[in-house]
Short mmCIF file of C-alpha atoms and ligand atoms in Angstrom, two decimals:
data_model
loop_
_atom_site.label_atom_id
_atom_site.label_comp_id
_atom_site.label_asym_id
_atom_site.label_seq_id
_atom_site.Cartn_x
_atom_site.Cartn_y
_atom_site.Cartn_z
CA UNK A 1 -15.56 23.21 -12.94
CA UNK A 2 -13.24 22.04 -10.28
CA UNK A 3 -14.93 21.75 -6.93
CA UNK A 4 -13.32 22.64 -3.44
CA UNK A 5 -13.75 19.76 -1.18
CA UNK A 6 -12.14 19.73 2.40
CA UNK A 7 -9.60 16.96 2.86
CA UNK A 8 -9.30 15.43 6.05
CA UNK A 9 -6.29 14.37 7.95
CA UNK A 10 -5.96 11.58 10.12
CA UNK A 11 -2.75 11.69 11.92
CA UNK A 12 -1.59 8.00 12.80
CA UNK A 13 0.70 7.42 15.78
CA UNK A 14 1.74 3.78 15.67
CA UNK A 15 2.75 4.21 19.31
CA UNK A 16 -1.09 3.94 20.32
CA UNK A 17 -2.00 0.52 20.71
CA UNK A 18 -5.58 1.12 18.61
CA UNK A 19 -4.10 2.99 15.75
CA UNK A 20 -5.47 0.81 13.14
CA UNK A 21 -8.85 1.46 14.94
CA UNK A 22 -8.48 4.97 13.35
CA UNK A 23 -7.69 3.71 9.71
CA UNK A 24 -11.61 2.80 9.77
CA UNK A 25 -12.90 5.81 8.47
CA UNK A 26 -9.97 6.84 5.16
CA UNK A 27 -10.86 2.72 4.64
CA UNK A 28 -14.36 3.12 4.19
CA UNK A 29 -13.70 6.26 2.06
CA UNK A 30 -11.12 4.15 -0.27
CA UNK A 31 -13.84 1.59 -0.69
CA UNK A 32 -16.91 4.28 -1.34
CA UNK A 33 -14.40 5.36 -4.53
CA UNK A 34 -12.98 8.28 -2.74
CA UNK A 35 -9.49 9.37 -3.42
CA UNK A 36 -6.88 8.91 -0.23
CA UNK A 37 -3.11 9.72 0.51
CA UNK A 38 -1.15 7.28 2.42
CA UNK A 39 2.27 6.78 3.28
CA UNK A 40 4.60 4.09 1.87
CA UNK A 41 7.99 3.20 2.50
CA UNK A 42 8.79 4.99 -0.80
CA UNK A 43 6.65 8.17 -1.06
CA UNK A 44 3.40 9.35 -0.36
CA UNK A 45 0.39 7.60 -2.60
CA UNK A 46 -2.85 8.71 -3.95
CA UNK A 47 -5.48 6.19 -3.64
CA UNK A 48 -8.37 4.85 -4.99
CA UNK A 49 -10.12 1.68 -5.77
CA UNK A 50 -8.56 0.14 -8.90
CA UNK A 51 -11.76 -1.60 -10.12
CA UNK A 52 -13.60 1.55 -10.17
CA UNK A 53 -13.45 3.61 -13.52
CA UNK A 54 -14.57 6.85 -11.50
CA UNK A 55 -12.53 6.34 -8.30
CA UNK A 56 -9.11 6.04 -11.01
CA UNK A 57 -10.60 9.17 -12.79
CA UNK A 58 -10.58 10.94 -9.32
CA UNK A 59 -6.97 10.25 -9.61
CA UNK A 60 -5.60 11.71 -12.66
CA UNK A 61 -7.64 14.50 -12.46
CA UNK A 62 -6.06 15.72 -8.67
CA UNK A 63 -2.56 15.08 -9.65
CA UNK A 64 -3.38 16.68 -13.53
CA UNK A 65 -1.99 13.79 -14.83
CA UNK A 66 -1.58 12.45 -18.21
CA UNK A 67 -4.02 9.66 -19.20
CA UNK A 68 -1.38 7.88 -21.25
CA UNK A 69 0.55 7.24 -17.50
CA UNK A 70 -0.36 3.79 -16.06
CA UNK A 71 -0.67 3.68 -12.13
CA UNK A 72 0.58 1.17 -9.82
CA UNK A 73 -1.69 -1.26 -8.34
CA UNK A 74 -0.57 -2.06 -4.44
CA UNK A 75 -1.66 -4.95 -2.83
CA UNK A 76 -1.67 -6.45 0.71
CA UNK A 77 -2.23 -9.97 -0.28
CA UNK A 78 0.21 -12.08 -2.32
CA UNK A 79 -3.36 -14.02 -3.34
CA UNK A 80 -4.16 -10.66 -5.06
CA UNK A 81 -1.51 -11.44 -7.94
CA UNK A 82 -3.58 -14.30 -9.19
CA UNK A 83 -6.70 -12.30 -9.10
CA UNK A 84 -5.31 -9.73 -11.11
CA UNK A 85 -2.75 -11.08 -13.75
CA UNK A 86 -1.80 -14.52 -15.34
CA UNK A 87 1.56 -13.96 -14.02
CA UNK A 88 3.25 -17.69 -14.67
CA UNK A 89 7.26 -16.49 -14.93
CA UNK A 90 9.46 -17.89 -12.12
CA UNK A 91 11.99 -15.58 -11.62
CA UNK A 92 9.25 -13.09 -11.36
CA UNK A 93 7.66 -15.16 -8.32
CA UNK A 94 11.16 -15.63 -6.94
CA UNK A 95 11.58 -11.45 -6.89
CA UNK A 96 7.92 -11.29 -4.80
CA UNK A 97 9.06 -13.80 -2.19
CA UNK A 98 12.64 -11.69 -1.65
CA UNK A 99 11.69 -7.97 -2.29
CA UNK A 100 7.62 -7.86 -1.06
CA UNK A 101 6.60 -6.24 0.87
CA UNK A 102 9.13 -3.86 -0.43
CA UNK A 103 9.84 -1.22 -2.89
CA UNK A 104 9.76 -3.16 -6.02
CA UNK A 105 6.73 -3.09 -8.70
CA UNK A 106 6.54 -5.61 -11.02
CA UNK A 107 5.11 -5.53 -14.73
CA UNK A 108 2.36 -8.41 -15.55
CA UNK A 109 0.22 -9.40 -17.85
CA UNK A 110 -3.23 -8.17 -16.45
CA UNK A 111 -6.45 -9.98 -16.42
CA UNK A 112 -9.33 -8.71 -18.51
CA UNK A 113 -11.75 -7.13 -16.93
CA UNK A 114 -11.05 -7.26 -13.47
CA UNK A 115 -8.92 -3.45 -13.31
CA UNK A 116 -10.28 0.03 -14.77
CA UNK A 117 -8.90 0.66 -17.94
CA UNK A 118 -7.25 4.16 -16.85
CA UNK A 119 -5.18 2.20 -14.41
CA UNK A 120 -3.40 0.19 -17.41
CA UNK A 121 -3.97 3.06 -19.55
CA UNK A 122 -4.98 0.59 -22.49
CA UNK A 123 -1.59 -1.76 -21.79
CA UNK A 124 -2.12 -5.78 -21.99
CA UNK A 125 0.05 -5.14 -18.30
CA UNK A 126 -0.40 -3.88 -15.02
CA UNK A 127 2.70 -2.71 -12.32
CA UNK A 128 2.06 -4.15 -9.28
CA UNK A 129 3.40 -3.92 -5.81
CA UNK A 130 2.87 -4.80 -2.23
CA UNK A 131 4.36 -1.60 0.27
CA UNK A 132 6.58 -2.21 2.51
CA UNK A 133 4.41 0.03 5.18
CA UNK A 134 2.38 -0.99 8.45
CA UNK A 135 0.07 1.77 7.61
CA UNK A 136 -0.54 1.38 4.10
CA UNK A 137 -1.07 -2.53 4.54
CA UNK A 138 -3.54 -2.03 7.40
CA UNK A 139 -5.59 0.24 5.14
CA UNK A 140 -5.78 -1.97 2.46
CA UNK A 141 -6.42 -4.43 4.03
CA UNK A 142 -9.32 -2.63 6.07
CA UNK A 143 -10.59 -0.94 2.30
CA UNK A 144 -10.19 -4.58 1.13
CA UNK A 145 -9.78 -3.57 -2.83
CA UNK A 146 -6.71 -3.02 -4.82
CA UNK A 147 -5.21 0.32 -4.51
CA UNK A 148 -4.46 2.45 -7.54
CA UNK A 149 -1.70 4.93 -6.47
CA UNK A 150 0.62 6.80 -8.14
CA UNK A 151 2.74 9.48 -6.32
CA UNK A 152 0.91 12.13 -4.07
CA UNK A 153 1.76 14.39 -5.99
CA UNK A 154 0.72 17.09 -8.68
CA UNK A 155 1.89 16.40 -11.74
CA UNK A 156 5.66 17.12 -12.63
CA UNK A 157 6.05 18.07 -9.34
CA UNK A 158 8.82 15.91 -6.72
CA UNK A 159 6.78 13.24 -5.28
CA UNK A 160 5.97 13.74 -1.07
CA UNK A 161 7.87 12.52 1.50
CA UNK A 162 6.06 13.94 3.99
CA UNK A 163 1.81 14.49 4.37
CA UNK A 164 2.54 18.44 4.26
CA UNK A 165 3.94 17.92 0.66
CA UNK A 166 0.84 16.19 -0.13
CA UNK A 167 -1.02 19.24 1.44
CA UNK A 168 0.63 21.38 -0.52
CA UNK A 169 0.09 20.31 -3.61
CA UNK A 170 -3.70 18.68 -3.27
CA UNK A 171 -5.52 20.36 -1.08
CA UNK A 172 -9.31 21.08 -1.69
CA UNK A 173 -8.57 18.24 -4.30
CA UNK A 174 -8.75 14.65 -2.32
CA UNK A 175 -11.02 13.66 0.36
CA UNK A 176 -8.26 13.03 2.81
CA UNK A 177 -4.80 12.37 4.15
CA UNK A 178 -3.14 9.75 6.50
CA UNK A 179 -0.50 11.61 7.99
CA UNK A 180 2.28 8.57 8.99
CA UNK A 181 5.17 10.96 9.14
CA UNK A 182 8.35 10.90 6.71
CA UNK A 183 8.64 8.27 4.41
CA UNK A 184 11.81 5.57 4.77
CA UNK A 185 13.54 5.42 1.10
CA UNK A 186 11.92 8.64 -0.45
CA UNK A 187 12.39 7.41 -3.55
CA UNK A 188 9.58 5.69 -5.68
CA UNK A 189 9.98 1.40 -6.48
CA UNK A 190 12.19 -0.29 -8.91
CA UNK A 191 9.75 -1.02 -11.44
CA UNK A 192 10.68 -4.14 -13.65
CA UNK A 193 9.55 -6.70 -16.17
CA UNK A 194 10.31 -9.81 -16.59
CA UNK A 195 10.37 -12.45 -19.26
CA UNK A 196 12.22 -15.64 -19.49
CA UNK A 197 15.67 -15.14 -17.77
CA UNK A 198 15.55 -11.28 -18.38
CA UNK A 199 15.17 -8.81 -15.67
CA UNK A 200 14.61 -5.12 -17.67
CA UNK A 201 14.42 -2.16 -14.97
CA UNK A 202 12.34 0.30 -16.53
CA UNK A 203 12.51 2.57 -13.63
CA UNK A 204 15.61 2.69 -11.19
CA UNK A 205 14.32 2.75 -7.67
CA UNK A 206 14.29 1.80 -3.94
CA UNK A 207 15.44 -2.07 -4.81
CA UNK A 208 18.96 -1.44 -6.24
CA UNK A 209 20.56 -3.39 -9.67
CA UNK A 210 22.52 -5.46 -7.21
CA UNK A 211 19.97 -6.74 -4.81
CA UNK A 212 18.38 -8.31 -8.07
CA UNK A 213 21.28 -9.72 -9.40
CA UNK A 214 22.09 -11.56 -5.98
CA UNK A 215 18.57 -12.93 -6.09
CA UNK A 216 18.51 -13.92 -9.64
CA UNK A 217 22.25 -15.07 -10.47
CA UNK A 218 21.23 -16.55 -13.67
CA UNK A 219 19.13 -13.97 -15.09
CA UNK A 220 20.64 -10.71 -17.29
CA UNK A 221 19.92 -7.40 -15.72
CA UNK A 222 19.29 -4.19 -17.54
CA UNK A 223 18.85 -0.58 -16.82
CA UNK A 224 17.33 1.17 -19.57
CA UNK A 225 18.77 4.83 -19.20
CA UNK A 226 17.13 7.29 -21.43
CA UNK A 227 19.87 8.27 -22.59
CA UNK A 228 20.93 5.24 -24.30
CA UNK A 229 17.53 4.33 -25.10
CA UNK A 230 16.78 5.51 -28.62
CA UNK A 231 12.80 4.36 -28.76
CA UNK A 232 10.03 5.33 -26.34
CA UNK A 233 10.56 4.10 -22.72
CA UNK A 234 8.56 1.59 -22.25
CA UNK A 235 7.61 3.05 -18.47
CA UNK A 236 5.33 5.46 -19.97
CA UNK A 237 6.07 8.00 -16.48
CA UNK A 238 9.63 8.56 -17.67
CA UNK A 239 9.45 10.20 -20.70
CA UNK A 240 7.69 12.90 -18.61
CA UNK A 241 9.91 16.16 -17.44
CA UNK A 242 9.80 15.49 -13.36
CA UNK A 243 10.82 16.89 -10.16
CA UNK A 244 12.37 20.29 -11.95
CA UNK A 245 12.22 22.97 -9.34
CA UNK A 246 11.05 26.16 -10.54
CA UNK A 247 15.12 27.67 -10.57
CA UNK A 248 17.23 26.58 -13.36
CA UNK A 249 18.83 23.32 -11.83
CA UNK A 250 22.76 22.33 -13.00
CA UNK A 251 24.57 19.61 -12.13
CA UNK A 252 28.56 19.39 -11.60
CA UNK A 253 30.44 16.42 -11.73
CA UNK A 254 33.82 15.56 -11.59
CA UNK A 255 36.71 15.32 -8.79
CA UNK A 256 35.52 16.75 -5.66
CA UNK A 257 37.99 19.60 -4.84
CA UNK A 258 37.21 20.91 -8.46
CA UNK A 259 33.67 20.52 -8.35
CA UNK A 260 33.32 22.89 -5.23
CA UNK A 261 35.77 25.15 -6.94
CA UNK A 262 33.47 25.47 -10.22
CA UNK A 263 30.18 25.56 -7.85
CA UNK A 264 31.88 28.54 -5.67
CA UNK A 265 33.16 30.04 -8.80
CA UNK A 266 29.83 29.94 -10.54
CA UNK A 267 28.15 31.16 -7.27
CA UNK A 268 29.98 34.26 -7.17
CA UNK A 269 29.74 35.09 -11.01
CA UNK A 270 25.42 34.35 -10.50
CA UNK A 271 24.94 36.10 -7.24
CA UNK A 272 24.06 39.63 -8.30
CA UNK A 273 21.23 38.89 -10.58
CA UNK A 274 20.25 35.54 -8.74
CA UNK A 275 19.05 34.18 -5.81
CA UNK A 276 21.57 31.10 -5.60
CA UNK A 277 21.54 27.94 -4.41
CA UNK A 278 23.71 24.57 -3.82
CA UNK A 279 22.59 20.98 -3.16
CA UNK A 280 25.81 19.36 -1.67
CA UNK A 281 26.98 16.50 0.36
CA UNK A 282 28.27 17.37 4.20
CA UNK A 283 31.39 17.29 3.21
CA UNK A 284 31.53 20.04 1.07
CA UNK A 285 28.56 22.33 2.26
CA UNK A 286 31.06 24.84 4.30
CA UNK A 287 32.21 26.01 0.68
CA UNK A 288 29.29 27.54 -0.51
CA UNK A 289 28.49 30.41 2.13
CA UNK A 290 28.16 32.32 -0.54
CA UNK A 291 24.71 31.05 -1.84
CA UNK A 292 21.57 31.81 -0.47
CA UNK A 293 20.48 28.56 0.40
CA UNK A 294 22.73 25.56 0.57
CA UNK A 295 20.83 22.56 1.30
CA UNK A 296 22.99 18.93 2.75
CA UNK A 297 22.18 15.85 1.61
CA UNK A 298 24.22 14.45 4.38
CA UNK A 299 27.34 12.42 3.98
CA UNK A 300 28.63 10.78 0.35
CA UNK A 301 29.04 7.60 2.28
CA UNK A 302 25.39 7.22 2.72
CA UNK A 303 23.88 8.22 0.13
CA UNK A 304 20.13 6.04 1.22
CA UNK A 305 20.26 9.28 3.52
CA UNK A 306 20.84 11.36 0.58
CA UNK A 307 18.45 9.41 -1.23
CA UNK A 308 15.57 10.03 1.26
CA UNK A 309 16.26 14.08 1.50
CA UNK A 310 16.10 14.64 -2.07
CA UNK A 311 12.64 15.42 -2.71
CA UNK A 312 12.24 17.58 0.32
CA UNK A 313 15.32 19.83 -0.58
CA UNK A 314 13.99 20.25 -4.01
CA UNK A 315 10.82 21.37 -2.93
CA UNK A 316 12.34 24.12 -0.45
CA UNK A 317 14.53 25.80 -3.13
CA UNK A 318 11.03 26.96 -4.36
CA UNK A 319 9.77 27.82 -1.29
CA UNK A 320 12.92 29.83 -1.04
CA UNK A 321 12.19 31.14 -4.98
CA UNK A 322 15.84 30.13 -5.66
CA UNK A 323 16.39 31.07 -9.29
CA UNK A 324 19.73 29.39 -9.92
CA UNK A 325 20.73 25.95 -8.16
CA UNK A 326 24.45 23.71 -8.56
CA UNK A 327 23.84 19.91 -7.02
CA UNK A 328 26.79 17.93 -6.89
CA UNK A 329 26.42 14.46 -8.63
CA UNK A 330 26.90 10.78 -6.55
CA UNK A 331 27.53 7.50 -7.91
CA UNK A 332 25.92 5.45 -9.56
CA UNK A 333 26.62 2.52 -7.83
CA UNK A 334 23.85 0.65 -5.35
CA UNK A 335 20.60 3.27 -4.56
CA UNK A 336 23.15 6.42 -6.28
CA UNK A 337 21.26 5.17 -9.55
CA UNK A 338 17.94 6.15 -8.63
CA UNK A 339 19.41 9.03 -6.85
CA UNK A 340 21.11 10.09 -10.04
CA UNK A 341 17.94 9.55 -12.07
CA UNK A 342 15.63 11.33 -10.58
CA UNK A 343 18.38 14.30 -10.52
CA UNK A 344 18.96 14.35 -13.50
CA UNK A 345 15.37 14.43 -14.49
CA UNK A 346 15.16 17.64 -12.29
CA UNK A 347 17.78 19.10 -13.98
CA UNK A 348 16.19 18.54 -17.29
CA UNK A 349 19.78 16.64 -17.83
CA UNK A 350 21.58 19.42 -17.54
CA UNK A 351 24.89 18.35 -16.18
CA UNK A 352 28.65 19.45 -16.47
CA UNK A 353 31.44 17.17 -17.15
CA UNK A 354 34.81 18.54 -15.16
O1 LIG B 1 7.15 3.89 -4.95
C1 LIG B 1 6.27 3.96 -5.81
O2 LIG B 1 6.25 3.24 -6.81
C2 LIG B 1 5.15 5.01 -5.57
C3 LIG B 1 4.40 4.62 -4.33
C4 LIG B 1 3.20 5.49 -4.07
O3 LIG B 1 4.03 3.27 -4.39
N1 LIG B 1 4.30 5.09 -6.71
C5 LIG B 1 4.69 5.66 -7.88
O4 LIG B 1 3.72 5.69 -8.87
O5 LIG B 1 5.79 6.11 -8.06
P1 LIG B 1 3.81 6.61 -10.14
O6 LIG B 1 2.49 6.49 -10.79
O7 LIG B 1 4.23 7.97 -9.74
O8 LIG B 1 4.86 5.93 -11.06
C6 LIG B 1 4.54 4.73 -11.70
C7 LIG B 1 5.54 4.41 -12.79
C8 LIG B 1 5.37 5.33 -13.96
O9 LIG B 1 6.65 5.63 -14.50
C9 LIG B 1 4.53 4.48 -14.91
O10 LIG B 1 4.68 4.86 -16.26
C10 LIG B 1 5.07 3.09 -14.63
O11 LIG B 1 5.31 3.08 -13.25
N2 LIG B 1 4.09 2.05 -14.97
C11 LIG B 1 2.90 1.80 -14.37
N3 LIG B 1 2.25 0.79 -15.00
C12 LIG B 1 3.04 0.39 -16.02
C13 LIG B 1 2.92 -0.60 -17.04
N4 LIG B 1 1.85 -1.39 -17.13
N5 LIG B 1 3.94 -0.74 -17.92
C14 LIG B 1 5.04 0.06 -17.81
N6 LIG B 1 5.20 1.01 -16.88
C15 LIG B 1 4.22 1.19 -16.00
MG1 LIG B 2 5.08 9.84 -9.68
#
């Protein structure tokens, strides 16, 4: 039986000189084994001590979340890496001093017997990363136990970027909320693993292809797309369907002038039996008039922007109950990868060649 509980929200203004003073009490629940939301510079996390097999169980069960998906552990100490793995690879060391705190997670070999076993979700490894995040460090550090914390998020569902996302979806379900405002990147960490001179990104993310390949000249650099990939992913999250807003979700791609001619085109042909809608870039977003709700990413020339409205724009075409939604595509080039990849997940990979 699921139980109603009444989550708290502690709003945290980091104008006020004593706002770590009210961090005490969400602490002190994270080290009791209660379940938290806090922001990152990513997304929102979930929370919960990641020694504590009932605390992680707290987790999974919230967010309805497959037991075979291993959570991050976040840190606020760079002595915490010792404690919890028998990481000994250089480069891997060289990508904590450059990227943490920051939105990078990476894959080591985990200790026995110092984690849950939900959090590695029986895996010899454990994803670790240190936020990036004033509030998020401060609370750790006040809770003073690793942090298991996947997205704040139900299941399948676009991860927050703001603590009225996390409302939405967990309500009733967590003990409480720090509400920091939006989140900076607002999309999740680069999560990699390393071995030798190899640097394998299992998950695109907030640190981009190039960043690592200026830190690590030497080292190869991979981006496993699924759709190359012919085996499993080895990131057990991404072989999950994500993000997908309740309307049918295409995306167009091609030369710009006859991308907006397609979307308009395919607008007009929809827009009888269809509530439509169109994610676009500034430039374009006067085309579309014709759709019910056309949501702006901002411009093409900064896509981080784009990056960090993603999530909320996919969330309001369902608040809107938008049935049929074109997105223009970006690059691919710098943080356009992760942008890409999480859009495509949403649109179940649904995309049009022009
Ligand atoms: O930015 C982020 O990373 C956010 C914030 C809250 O820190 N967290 C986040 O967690 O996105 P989550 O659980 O939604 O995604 C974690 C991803 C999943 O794809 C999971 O399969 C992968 O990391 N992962 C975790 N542990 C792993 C492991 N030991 N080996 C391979 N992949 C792992
Ligand atoms: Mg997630």
């Amino acid at each position: 039986m699921d139980v109603m509980i009444h989550t708290k929200v502690w709003k945290i203004d980091q104008i006020k000189s004593d706002w770590h003073v009210q961090l005490a009490q969400p602490a002190a629940l994270l080290s009791a084994g209660k379940q938290i939301a806090f922001p990152t510079e990513t997304v929102y996390g979930l929370g919960a001590d990641a020694r504590s097999e009932e605390a992680v169980r707290g987790i999974f069960s919230a967010k309805g979340r497959p037991s075979d998906n291993p959570l991050i552990v976040h840190i606020y100490d760079r002595s915490q890496v010792h404690e919890l793995t028998n990481c000994t690879n250089e480069l891997a060391e060289r990508l904590m001093d450059q990227f943490w705190p920051g939105p990078l997670t990476l894959i080591l070999p985990v200790r026995q017997g110092v984690l849950s076993n939900q959090v590695t979700a029986g895996l010899q490894t454990v994803g670790l990363r240190m936020p990036d995040h004033p509030i998020a460090l401060e609370l750790m550090r006040q809770a003073a136990v690793p942090i298991a914390a996947p997205s704040a998020n139900t299941s399948g569902r676009p991860s927050p970027t703001l603590a009225s996302h996390v409302l939405d979806d967990l309500q009733g379900k967590i003990e409480g909320i720090v509400d920091g405002g939006a989140t900076g990147v607002g999309l999740e960490s680069t999560v990699v693993e390393v071995s030798g001179q190899h640097i394998q990104i299992l998950r695109p993310g907030g640190v981009t292809v190039e960043q690592l390949q200026a830190c690590c000249p030497e080292a190869s650099v991979t981006l496993e797309t699924e759709l190359e990939s012919k085996e499993a992913p080895r990131s057990p999250g991404m072989k999950y369907t994500h993000y997908a807003p309740q309307g049918k979700l295409v995306i167009v791609k091609g030369e710009s002038a006859a991308v907006s001619q397609y979307i308009v085109q395919q607008v007009t042909m929809h827009a009888a039996e269809n509530k439509c809608g169109v994610l676009c870039f500034e430039e374009n977003a006067h085309h579309y008039e014709q759709a019910v709700l056309v949501l702006s990413l901002g411009s093409v020339n900064q896509l981080e922007q784009a990056a960090s409205r993603l999530y909320e724009a996919l969330r309001k075409f369902d608040e809107y109950g938008v049935t049929r939604i074109w997105s223009e595509a970006s690059t691919t080039e710098g943080i356009g990868a992760a942008f890409m990849n999480r859009l495509m997940k949403a649109a179940g990979h649904n995309i049009i060649n022009l």
